[in-house]
Amino acid sequence: MKKNEIRSLISWVLIFFLIFLFFRGIRDMQAEKEILYSDFKTLLREGKVVEVKLKSDTISGKYKENSKLINFKTYRIPEDSKLVDELEYYNVKFTATADRGSWFWSVLLNFGPVILIFLLWYLWTKQLQSGGKQAMMFGKSRARLYTGKNKSDVTFKDVAGCDEVKEELQEIIDFLKDPKKFQRLGGKIPKGVLLYGPPGTGKTLLAKAVAGEAGVPFFSASGSEFVEMFVGVGASRVRDLFEQGRKYAPCLLFIDELDAVGRHRFAGIGGGHDEREQTLNQLLVELDGFDTTEGVILIGATNRPDVLDPALLRPGRFDRHIVVPVPDIKGREEILRVHTRKVKLADDVNLSIIAQRTPGFVGADLANLVNEAALLAARKNKDAVDMSDFDEAIEKVMAGPARKSRVISEREKKIIAYHEAGHALVAKLTPGCDPVHKISLIPRGPALGYTLQLPAEDKYIISKQELLNKISVLLGGRTAERIVFNDITTGAQNDLSKATEIATKMVTEYGMSEKIGPLTLRKREEEIFLGRDYLTREKMYSEATAKLIDEEIKSIIENCEKRVEGLLSENINKLHALAKRVIEKEVLEAQEIDEIIKTN
Ligand code: ADP
Ligand code: MG
Ligand code: ZN
């Protein structure tokens, strides 16, 4: 349910409640205190009773108490035949009334609210059923249309630090500007483009910029708008969105948070979600149903491409995938430049220093940072935002709850830099290792940084020495941390498990251990089938052999570690130089790495 639907539901409930209170109020105004007949007689004799209405079996009226009039009610006793005389004697105004009127009132007062609620409920559900035309347009897409005066005024100038992404999107802009030209040459344009990357990296912004650059109408919808309580609503909204798109072609349809509709079918608790499945199926049908010659291009954005249904990513659907990365130090500086365009900056503000201090920040964080700094300066009545405001704002944004997991402190950055430099240096100094292509401190997936090694050629067999080299490179990160900081961190866990796996395979599968000899002690995965094989596998070697295997694995790793430690200690200058440059630039390419290693 969307927010405004919830709001309308709440207001309905409020209306019911108010009506209920109103009726209760009326009833309370006439509420009568029920008293004993004997009390009534006492009040009468004390001269407190003011007026009385006699009905066939009740008496109601008013009596005075502490100069307040109180409504009372009691039951008539037929034996008391002198009542009328007494009333006359004490000078009480009295009359008799018929019972029928009051019966009607009491039914209305007691059941009125309930009847009203049913009436309104009936009307409301009627409205839902007739659908479409009334205020609640359930089956219509909620997509917002940006066109004409209202068109997207975001352009590529507003998006910084992702030039590769912009380049890829340029083709789509060219197509939208002049679809005919492309068709004439027989070029094939992707139907759907999927932008993915961590939250806040500017995916939504990029989609708007594409529309702004191309100057075409832009429909923007969010995946969550298609997921409704009522079955069938989502599917009809998808249909509606595409219908609209065709009407306005050439145009751009944008579905933000695609994972909300596009989640893998059957994933999640409780198996299939009927409504979402229907919506997703409709989306697939629509994607298949139109072709780009109509001039409609679909852009989807998500930060969870892993949960998307594979069917969505097949050719002919969202077939172009563009990663929107976390910005590097240069990108962050450019983004800061974009966001400080309209902010008055003091002379001491150096955006590249701010960029240096904000590893792990994405575009949204940086926009937030600039805003916080401006607010802080305003609070202090400054004329311009200066560096101290930015420093304070960095701390504030870093401490924010949502950012904690992503943002990296300066100390962590230093540790990661040495870790990656360690990997790279070992790889460089060990003959026969795959060349190092890149060191990066930009988080990618669960890894906080990475060292990219690419093999010089395709290999189908690997020698023992090469495997030992691989283990050494994996241990390089952790060893560098230990040498420099005299401590080790949890960051190397993945390296260690990979190293252990290689060593285990060397001993148990490849027969590369002298003590064990050329035996394969572990069956290959695909041969393990059902319990029978597990049983036979159990018996393949003795306890003593198991112990030997463990010792051999340990000795392989320890030998490698010793070698790595020697290597890094001898070349500690190179390590420091490399790490320093990594901290400064965050991304180092092969050429620079070579240079640093040569000159230090
Ligand atoms: P996403 O959709 O990837 O979660 P958004 O596009 O909603 O991120 O970004 C949120 C805000 O962060 C944008 O409105 C913009 O102000 C800022 N922002 C994000 N990335 C960039 C960028 N690359 N350049 C400039 N501003 C950015
Ligand atoms: Mg977004
Ligand atoms: Zn590592």
XYZ file of C-alpha atoms and ligand atoms in Angstrom:
629
model
C 0.000 0.000 0.000
C 1.252 3.430 -0.840
C 1.498 6.148 1.715
C -1.438 8.163 0.472
C -3.675 5.130 0.471
C -2.768 4.454 4.050
C -3.486 8.068 4.768
C -6.925 7.900 3.184
C -7.698 4.752 5.116
C -6.693 6.430 8.337
C -8.857 9.425 7.577
C -11.830 7.145 6.960
C -11.306 5.483 10.298
C -11.067 8.907 11.909
C -14.335 9.978 10.344
C -16.072 6.879 11.663
C -14.636 7.518 15.048
C -15.789 11.134 15.117
C -19.299 10.174 14.061
C -19.334 7.575 16.753
C -18.257 10.128 19.339
C -20.916 12.545 18.115
C -23.714 10.042 18.609
C -22.312 9.046 21.951
C -22.315 12.708 22.890
C -25.971 13.165 22.015
C -26.847 10.118 24.022
C -24.801 11.227 26.969
C -26.462 14.628 26.959
C -29.697 12.895 27.547
C -28.269 10.315 29.828
C -30.438 9.629 32.781
C -29.404 8.527 36.174
C -31.382 5.499 37.183
C -32.550 5.800 40.768
C -34.633 3.718 43.143
C -38.321 4.479 43.356
C -37.962 5.080 47.092
C -35.188 7.609 46.442
C -37.464 9.315 43.932
C -40.154 9.565 46.590
C -37.666 10.971 49.102
C -36.471 13.566 46.589
C -40.087 14.430 45.885
C -40.857 14.956 49.560
C -37.730 17.082 49.998
C -39.100 19.306 47.220
C -36.123 18.678 44.953
C -37.959 17.184 41.986
C -38.633 19.815 39.347
C -40.397 18.068 36.517
C -41.597 14.595 35.656
C -42.617 12.679 32.551
C -44.871 9.732 33.175
C -44.772 6.846 30.766
C -46.677 3.618 30.956
C -43.969 1.969 33.018
C -41.214 4.482 33.597
C -40.867 7.854 35.203
C -38.220 10.258 34.007
C -37.567 13.849 34.880
C -35.247 16.267 36.555
C -34.323 16.925 40.140
C -32.212 19.611 41.685
C -29.079 18.849 43.620
C -26.596 21.554 44.711
C -28.334 23.876 42.289
C -27.617 21.444 39.395
C -30.352 19.785 37.409
C -29.929 16.039 37.096
C -31.844 13.809 34.702
C -33.213 10.761 36.394
C -35.197 7.729 35.535
C -36.999 5.143 37.603
C -39.674 2.512 37.192
C -43.303 2.993 37.948
C -45.012 1.063 40.685
C -48.680 0.611 39.775
C -49.649 0.176 43.451
C -48.618 3.759 44.156
C -51.927 5.247 43.031
C -51.455 8.494 44.941
C -48.429 9.596 42.919
C -50.306 12.166 40.875
C -51.755 13.724 44.030
C -48.327 13.936 45.570
C -46.863 15.549 42.442
C -49.578 18.176 42.602
C -48.980 18.677 46.288
C -45.252 19.338 45.872
C -45.876 21.567 42.927
C -43.990 19.482 40.328
C -44.560 20.042 36.629
C -45.681 16.774 35.124
C -46.953 15.224 31.979
C -47.394 11.865 30.313
C -45.776 10.758 27.027
C -46.173 7.925 24.623
C -43.429 5.307 24.538
C -43.101 4.966 20.806
C -41.022 8.051 20.076
C -38.427 7.219 22.598
C -38.080 3.691 21.293
C -37.200 5.050 17.876
C -34.644 7.367 19.340
C -32.991 4.784 21.426
C -32.570 2.467 18.455
C -31.112 5.256 16.378
C -28.793 6.425 19.099
C -27.554 2.966 19.887
C -27.284 1.535 16.419
C -26.858 4.683 14.349
C -23.057 4.605 14.283
C -22.956 0.949 13.376
C -25.410 1.465 10.540
C -23.407 4.411 9.319
C -20.171 2.492 9.348
C -21.736 -0.234 7.276
C -23.104 2.281 4.852
C -19.771 4.020 4.360
C -17.924 0.722 4.131
C -20.310 -0.388 1.441
C -19.784 2.798 -0.527
C -16.032 2.513 -0.165
C -15.786 -1.053 -1.406
C -18.140 -0.184 -4.252
C -15.728 2.511 -5.249
C -12.860 0.060 -5.213
C -14.721 -2.332 -7.431
C -15.738 0.177 -10.014
C -12.106 1.315 -9.890
C -10.303 3.606 -12.265
C -12.472 6.629 -12.493
C -12.795 7.545 -8.861
C -10.300 9.120 -6.573
C -8.540 5.867 -5.912
C -7.124 4.783 -9.201
C -5.941 1.375 -8.265
C -5.245 -0.073 -11.664
C -3.468 2.977 -13.073
C 0.257 3.243 -12.971
C 1.530 5.753 -10.498
C 4.332 6.730 -12.807
C 5.115 10.410 -12.792
C 5.475 11.936 -16.193
C 8.098 14.550 -16.837
C 7.475 16.301 -20.105
C 6.945 19.733 -21.628
C 7.452 22.403 -19.019
C 7.666 19.703 -16.409
C 10.424 17.796 -18.130
C 13.524 16.519 -16.426
C 15.978 19.381 -16.028
C 18.746 17.169 -14.758
C 21.608 16.784 -17.210
C 24.940 15.039 -17.252
C 26.486 18.176 -15.779
C 24.754 17.329 -12.508
C 26.197 13.844 -12.373
C 29.869 13.577 -11.600
C 32.453 10.898 -11.133
C 31.039 8.192 -13.354
C 32.290 9.028 -16.831
C 32.256 5.448 -18.066
C 28.607 5.097 -17.192
C 27.800 8.328 -18.968
C 29.644 7.157 -22.030
C 27.607 3.984 -22.147
C 24.382 5.895 -21.745
C 25.306 8.360 -24.464
C 24.327 5.832 -27.101
C 20.844 5.639 -25.672
C 20.533 9.389 -25.639
C 21.573 9.553 -29.286
C 18.971 6.975 -30.119
C 16.183 8.746 -28.265
C 17.061 12.022 -29.938
C 16.726 10.533 -33.389
C 15.388 6.972 -33.481
C 15.049 6.995 -37.255
C 18.721 7.547 -37.844
C 19.624 4.429 -35.945
C 17.033 2.303 -37.651
C 18.234 3.376 -41.059
C 21.664 1.967 -40.330
C 20.203 -1.215 -38.920
C 21.767 -0.682 -35.516
C 20.369 -2.592 -32.621
C 19.564 -0.683 -29.519
C 19.164 -2.363 -26.171
C 15.576 -2.585 -25.004
C 16.295 -2.333 -21.386
C 19.234 -0.958 -19.482
C 19.849 -2.070 -15.949
C 21.776 0.306 -13.739
C 23.094 -1.311 -10.639
C 25.319 -0.293 -7.810
C 25.214 0.475 -4.090
C 22.545 2.869 -2.794
C 23.252 6.542 -3.237
C 25.653 6.211 -6.147
C 23.367 8.203 -8.426
C 21.346 5.645 -10.368
C 18.095 7.567 -10.132
C 19.953 10.747 -10.937
C 21.527 9.183 -14.037
C 18.176 8.020 -15.371
C 16.779 11.518 -14.980
C 19.857 12.931 -16.665
C 19.407 10.631 -19.655
C 15.870 11.959 -20.110
C 17.065 15.514 -19.593
C 19.854 15.141 -22.129
C 17.640 13.507 -24.729
C 14.796 15.945 -24.106
C 12.181 13.218 -24.298
C 9.247 12.520 -21.971
C 10.270 10.558 -18.945
C 8.063 8.215 -16.967
C 9.375 7.462 -13.555
C 7.907 4.679 -11.442
C 9.200 2.792 -8.473
C 9.089 -0.969 -8.294
C 7.417 -0.852 -4.937
C 4.429 0.932 -6.500
C 3.638 -2.208 -8.413
C 3.502 -4.388 -5.383
C 0.064 -4.018 -3.911
C -2.146 -5.779 -1.489
C -4.711 -6.623 -4.112
C -3.933 -9.298 -6.610
C -3.889 -8.084 -10.176
C -3.396 -4.419 -9.408
C 0.359 -4.496 -9.977
C -0.012 -6.264 -13.308
C -2.551 -3.767 -14.538
C -0.293 -0.917 -13.494
C 2.570 -2.385 -15.483
C 0.288 -2.667 -18.512
C -0.768 0.911 -18.057
C 2.804 2.161 -17.795
C 3.765 0.583 -21.085
C 0.602 1.798 -22.788
C 1.451 5.317 -21.730
C 5.006 4.842 -22.896
C 3.865 3.894 -26.372
C 1.617 6.907 -26.546
C 4.477 9.283 -25.793
C 7.226 7.577 -27.843
C 10.060 8.323 -28.187
C 10.343 8.309 -24.453
C 12.021 6.770 -21.501
C 10.406 4.497 -18.951
C 12.246 4.290 -15.697
C 11.555 1.675 -13.039
C 13.465 2.475 -9.895
C 14.105 -0.225 -7.323
C 13.408 -2.922 -9.814
C 14.139 -5.608 -7.231
C 10.814 -4.875 -5.544
C 8.953 -6.335 -8.540
C 11.718 -8.305 -10.122
C 12.711 -10.469 -7.203
C 13.473 -14.029 -8.091
C 10.227 -15.951 -8.267
C 9.777 -18.458 -5.480
C 12.393 -16.669 -3.450
C 11.528 -15.465 -0.003
C 9.647 -16.912 2.882
C 6.475 -18.826 2.195
C 7.286 -19.577 -1.408
C 5.591 -17.740 -4.236
C 3.994 -14.381 -3.711
C 1.065 -14.524 -6.024
C 0.655 -10.849 -6.618
C 4.313 -10.133 -7.202
C 4.640 -13.077 -9.493
C 1.742 -11.852 -11.580
C 3.271 -8.410 -11.735
C 6.644 -9.766 -12.758
C 5.058 -11.961 -15.409
C 3.223 -8.972 -16.797
C 6.482 -7.027 -16.880
C 8.160 -9.829 -18.817
C 5.259 -9.974 -21.234
C 5.425 -6.227 -21.831
C 9.190 -6.332 -22.269
C 8.818 -8.988 -24.918
C 5.891 -7.220 -26.509
C 7.473 -3.968 -27.566
C 10.465 -3.419 -29.685
C 12.829 -0.521 -29.748
C 11.671 0.621 -33.164
C 8.791 2.165 -31.272
C 11.306 4.430 -29.605
C 10.616 3.388 -26.064
C 13.571 2.561 -23.868
C 13.350 1.075 -20.451
C 15.825 1.818 -17.701
C 15.770 -0.124 -14.478
C 17.773 0.578 -11.361
C 18.569 -1.655 -8.438
C 21.092 -2.130 -5.718
C 20.325 -5.829 -5.470
C 20.969 -7.309 -8.918
C 21.622 -10.618 -7.214
C 17.986 -11.089 -6.209
C 16.551 -10.258 -9.639
C 14.768 -12.990 -11.467
C 17.138 -14.288 -14.157
C 14.327 -14.072 -16.684
C 14.486 -10.276 -16.440
C 18.124 -10.211 -17.468
C 17.817 -12.353 -20.541
C 18.590 -10.944 -23.996
C 15.705 -8.891 -25.298
C 14.786 -7.691 -21.830
C 17.147 -5.830 -19.534
C 20.037 -6.855 -21.704
C 22.463 -4.033 -21.081
C 23.932 -3.981 -17.605
C 25.797 -0.950 -16.399
C 27.549 -0.836 -13.055
C 27.314 2.473 -11.268
C 30.405 2.334 -9.067
C 31.280 3.836 -5.728
C 33.272 6.945 -6.681
C 37.036 7.027 -6.254
C 38.967 9.964 -4.885
C 38.798 11.890 -8.171
C 35.124 11.135 -8.575
C 34.401 12.341 -5.068
C 36.145 15.615 -5.766
C 34.048 16.121 -8.896
C 30.842 15.303 -7.058
C 31.777 17.778 -4.341
C 32.353 20.358 -7.048
C 28.860 19.764 -8.430
C 27.219 20.083 -5.049
C 29.174 23.140 -3.923
C 28.264 25.079 -7.066
C 25.608 27.017 -5.221
C 27.362 27.122 -1.856
C 29.530 30.045 -0.810
C 32.908 28.605 0.074
C 35.670 30.211 2.142
C 39.125 30.454 0.603
C 40.590 27.716 2.770
C 38.260 25.069 1.407
C 40.130 22.474 -0.592
C 37.802 19.983 -2.190
C 40.542 17.505 -3.012
C 41.479 17.284 0.656
C 37.843 16.677 1.554
C 37.745 13.977 -1.094
C 40.803 12.407 0.498
C 39.142 12.299 3.880
C 35.952 10.671 2.691
C 36.807 7.182 1.465
C 33.733 5.043 0.927
C 31.377 8.022 0.608
C 28.922 7.775 -2.277
C 27.253 10.669 -4.099
C 24.351 10.823 -1.688
C 26.723 10.989 1.283
C 28.681 13.798 -0.327
C 25.532 15.771 -1.121
C 24.529 15.290 2.486
C 27.998 16.348 3.637
C 27.881 19.632 1.735
C 24.433 20.335 3.085
C 25.471 19.613 6.671
C 28.524 21.849 6.339
C 26.390 24.690 4.994
C 23.932 24.279 7.872
C 26.733 24.295 10.436
C 28.201 27.473 8.976
C 24.795 29.131 8.940
C 24.235 28.231 12.560
C 27.467 29.992 13.430
C 26.462 33.040 11.389
C 29.433 32.711 9.081
C 29.554 34.394 5.689
C 30.988 31.356 3.975
C 31.432 27.684 4.623
C 35.006 26.965 5.684
C 37.122 23.886 6.161
C 36.284 23.438 9.835
C 32.611 23.141 8.939
C 33.442 20.422 6.455
C 35.526 18.582 9.033
C 32.686 18.662 11.486
C 30.221 17.570 8.839
C 32.408 14.622 7.806
C 32.315 13.336 11.349
C 28.594 13.821 11.512
C 27.907 11.962 8.287
C 30.307 9.185 9.266
C 28.547 8.714 12.568
C 25.183 8.465 10.846
C 23.608 5.081 11.429
C 23.109 4.126 7.807
C 26.624 4.994 6.761
C 28.549 3.142 9.390
C 28.788 -0.061 7.466
C 30.128 1.531 4.299
C 32.235 4.422 5.318
C 35.873 3.726 6.047
C 37.875 5.594 8.675
C 41.321 6.928 7.888
C 43.007 4.289 10.020
C 41.085 1.515 8.301
C 42.023 2.979 4.970
C 45.682 2.846 5.947
C 45.411 -0.785 7.001
C 43.624 -1.753 3.806
C 46.241 0.120 1.780
C 49.098 -1.823 3.362
C 47.166 -5.051 2.981
C 46.651 -4.551 -0.739
C 50.177 -3.233 -1.226
C 51.396 -6.418 0.444
C 49.505 -8.601 -2.047
C 50.782 -6.560 -4.960
C 54.396 -6.438 -3.829
C 54.616 -10.181 -3.264
C 53.116 -10.756 -6.676
C 55.596 -8.369 -8.268
C 58.671 -9.747 -6.511
C 57.899 -13.422 -7.049
C 58.962 -14.642 -10.461
C 56.230 -16.401 -12.392
C 53.294 -14.659 -10.736
C 50.432 -13.259 -12.770
C 51.022 -9.558 -13.542
C 49.377 -7.053 -11.203
C 46.963 -4.830 -13.105
C 45.505 -2.657 -10.460
C 45.359 -1.920 -6.756
C 42.114 -0.361 -5.600
C 40.754 0.836 -2.303
C 37.259 1.214 -3.703
C 34.987 -1.255 -1.936
C 33.661 -3.918 -4.237
C 31.149 -6.342 -2.821
C 32.232 -7.537 0.605
C 35.905 -6.740 -0.117
C 37.103 -3.366 1.111
C 39.849 -3.198 -1.457
C 41.329 -5.455 -4.066
C 44.433 -6.220 -6.021
C 43.688 -7.285 -9.533
C 45.961 -9.865 -11.095
C 45.302 -11.038 -14.594
C 47.074 -14.047 -16.107
C 49.253 -13.208 -19.066
C 47.832 -16.126 -21.014
C 45.172 -18.782 -20.636
C 46.419 -21.711 -18.627
C 45.093 -25.203 -18.375
C 47.672 -26.804 -16.145
C 49.278 -25.216 -13.144
C 52.614 -26.184 -11.637
C 53.355 -26.728 -7.986
C 55.497 -23.621 -7.924
C 52.644 -21.566 -9.334
C 50.307 -22.805 -6.639
C 52.840 -21.920 -3.965
C 53.137 -18.482 -5.547
C 49.387 -18.047 -5.366
C 49.388 -18.938 -1.693
C 52.228 -16.490 -1.090
C 50.381 -13.656 -2.771
C 47.280 -14.424 -0.722
C 49.324 -14.336 2.471
C 51.024 -11.084 1.420
C 48.173 -8.886 2.636
C 48.040 -10.275 6.121
C 51.795 -10.425 6.497
C 52.170 -6.787 5.463
C 49.626 -5.829 8.103
C 51.562 -7.748 10.717
C 54.957 -6.312 9.804
C 53.773 -2.707 9.695
C 51.148 -2.560 12.433
C 52.371 -5.465 14.532
C 48.827 -6.710 14.521
C 46.466 -8.536 12.209
C 42.845 -7.855 11.325
C 39.815 -9.846 10.303
C 40.113 -8.394 6.814
C 42.346 -11.252 5.695
C 39.882 -14.009 6.449
C 38.917 -14.539 2.837
C 42.579 -14.676 1.775
C 43.310 -17.285 4.387
C 40.443 -19.544 3.440
C 41.492 -19.368 -0.197
C 45.101 -20.151 0.690
C 44.038 -23.066 2.852
C 41.881 -24.423 0.076
C 44.743 -24.375 -2.403
C 47.081 -26.044 0.079
C 44.488 -28.709 0.877
C 44.018 -29.509 -2.770
C 47.759 -29.707 -3.290
C 48.020 -32.333 -0.580
C 44.870 -34.351 -1.069
C 44.131 -34.075 -4.765
C 47.187 -33.153 -6.745
C 49.616 -35.401 -4.897
C 52.078 -32.557 -4.411
C 53.158 -33.454 -0.903
C 56.318 -35.493 -0.473
C 55.278 -37.129 2.767
C 51.914 -38.257 1.452
C 53.069 -39.080 -2.003
C 51.204 -39.112 -5.286
C 47.819 -40.105 -3.902
C 44.428 -38.574 -4.410
C 42.787 -38.841 -1.062
C 39.652 -36.967 -1.803
C 37.062 -37.936 -4.331
C 36.170 -35.272 -6.786
C 32.976 -33.405 -5.998
C 30.942 -34.729 -8.883
C 31.616 -38.307 -7.859
C 30.159 -37.830 -4.441
C 26.632 -39.020 -4.742
C 24.271 -39.885 -1.929
C 25.244 -41.511 1.348
C 26.964 -44.516 -0.142
C 29.829 -42.454 -1.413
C 30.205 -40.633 1.840
C 30.630 -43.948 3.534
C 33.304 -45.175 1.177
C 35.008 -41.814 1.399
C 35.189 -42.090 5.134
C 37.171 -45.251 4.813
C 39.638 -43.923 2.288
C 42.323 -43.057 4.781
C 43.232 -43.687 8.382
C 43.377 -41.387 11.371
C 47.132 -41.309 11.075
C 46.928 -40.188 7.463
C 44.401 -37.513 8.405
C 46.857 -36.140 10.911
C 49.609 -36.205 8.336
C 47.415 -34.334 5.849
C 46.751 -31.608 8.381
C 50.451 -31.320 9.128
C 51.342 -31.097 5.471
C 48.779 -28.369 4.808
C 50.066 -26.454 7.773
C 53.660 -26.776 6.697
C 52.929 -25.580 3.162
C 51.232 -22.472 4.479
C 53.869 -21.805 7.103
C 56.706 -22.147 4.628
C 54.998 -19.715 2.291
C 54.431 -17.308 5.122
C 58.070 -17.402 6.133
C 59.132 -16.655 2.604
C 56.630 -13.811 2.291
C 57.737 -12.312 5.558
C 61.368 -12.313 4.434
C 60.441 -10.835 1.097
C 58.411 -7.994 2.556
C 60.910 -7.178 5.302
C 63.723 -6.912 2.768
C 61.612 -4.613 0.616
C 59.940 -2.628 3.345
C 60.768 0.653 1.570
C 58.898 -0.452 -1.496
C 55.959 -1.487 0.681
C 55.796 1.894 2.398
C 56.079 3.754 -0.888
C 53.403 1.658 -2.517
C 50.999 1.954 0.409
C 51.517 5.704 0.585
C 50.592 6.128 -3.055
C 47.574 3.873 -2.666
C 46.324 6.020 0.207
C 46.768 9.138 -1.880
C 45.239 7.936 -5.104
C 43.081 4.973 -4.065
C 43.491 3.415 -7.463
C 46.884 2.521 -8.912
C 47.342 1.143 -12.405
C 50.009 -1.344 -13.473
C 52.368 1.251 -14.856
C 52.474 3.329 -11.690
C 52.959 0.253 -9.565
C 55.965 -0.762 -11.665
C 57.460 2.677 -11.369
C 57.178 2.849 -7.603
C 58.707 -0.577 -7.208
C 61.572 0.298 -9.528
C 62.449 3.636 -7.950
C 62.297 2.616 -4.296
P 20.547 5.890 -6.046
O 19.340 5.971 -6.899
O 21.727 5.257 -6.711
O 20.310 5.309 -4.701
P 20.309 8.705 -6.155
O 20.375 8.932 -7.616
O 18.965 8.712 -5.547
O 21.052 7.371 -5.761
O 21.248 9.762 -5.435
C 20.818 10.525 -4.361
C 21.417 11.896 -4.401
O 22.822 11.842 -4.235
C 21.208 12.593 -5.709
O 20.014 13.280 -5.722
C 22.397 13.533 -5.793
O 22.133 14.727 -5.106
C 23.471 12.778 -5.055
N 24.342 12.066 -5.983
C 24.473 10.722 -6.057
N 25.387 10.393 -6.987
C 25.821 11.526 -7.525
C 26.766 11.836 -8.566
N 27.440 10.867 -9.213
N 26.972 13.137 -8.870
C 26.303 14.086 -8.219
N 25.402 13.872 -7.252
C 25.164 12.616 -6.891
Mg 17.477 5.504 -6.319
Zn 43.532 -9.581 0.844
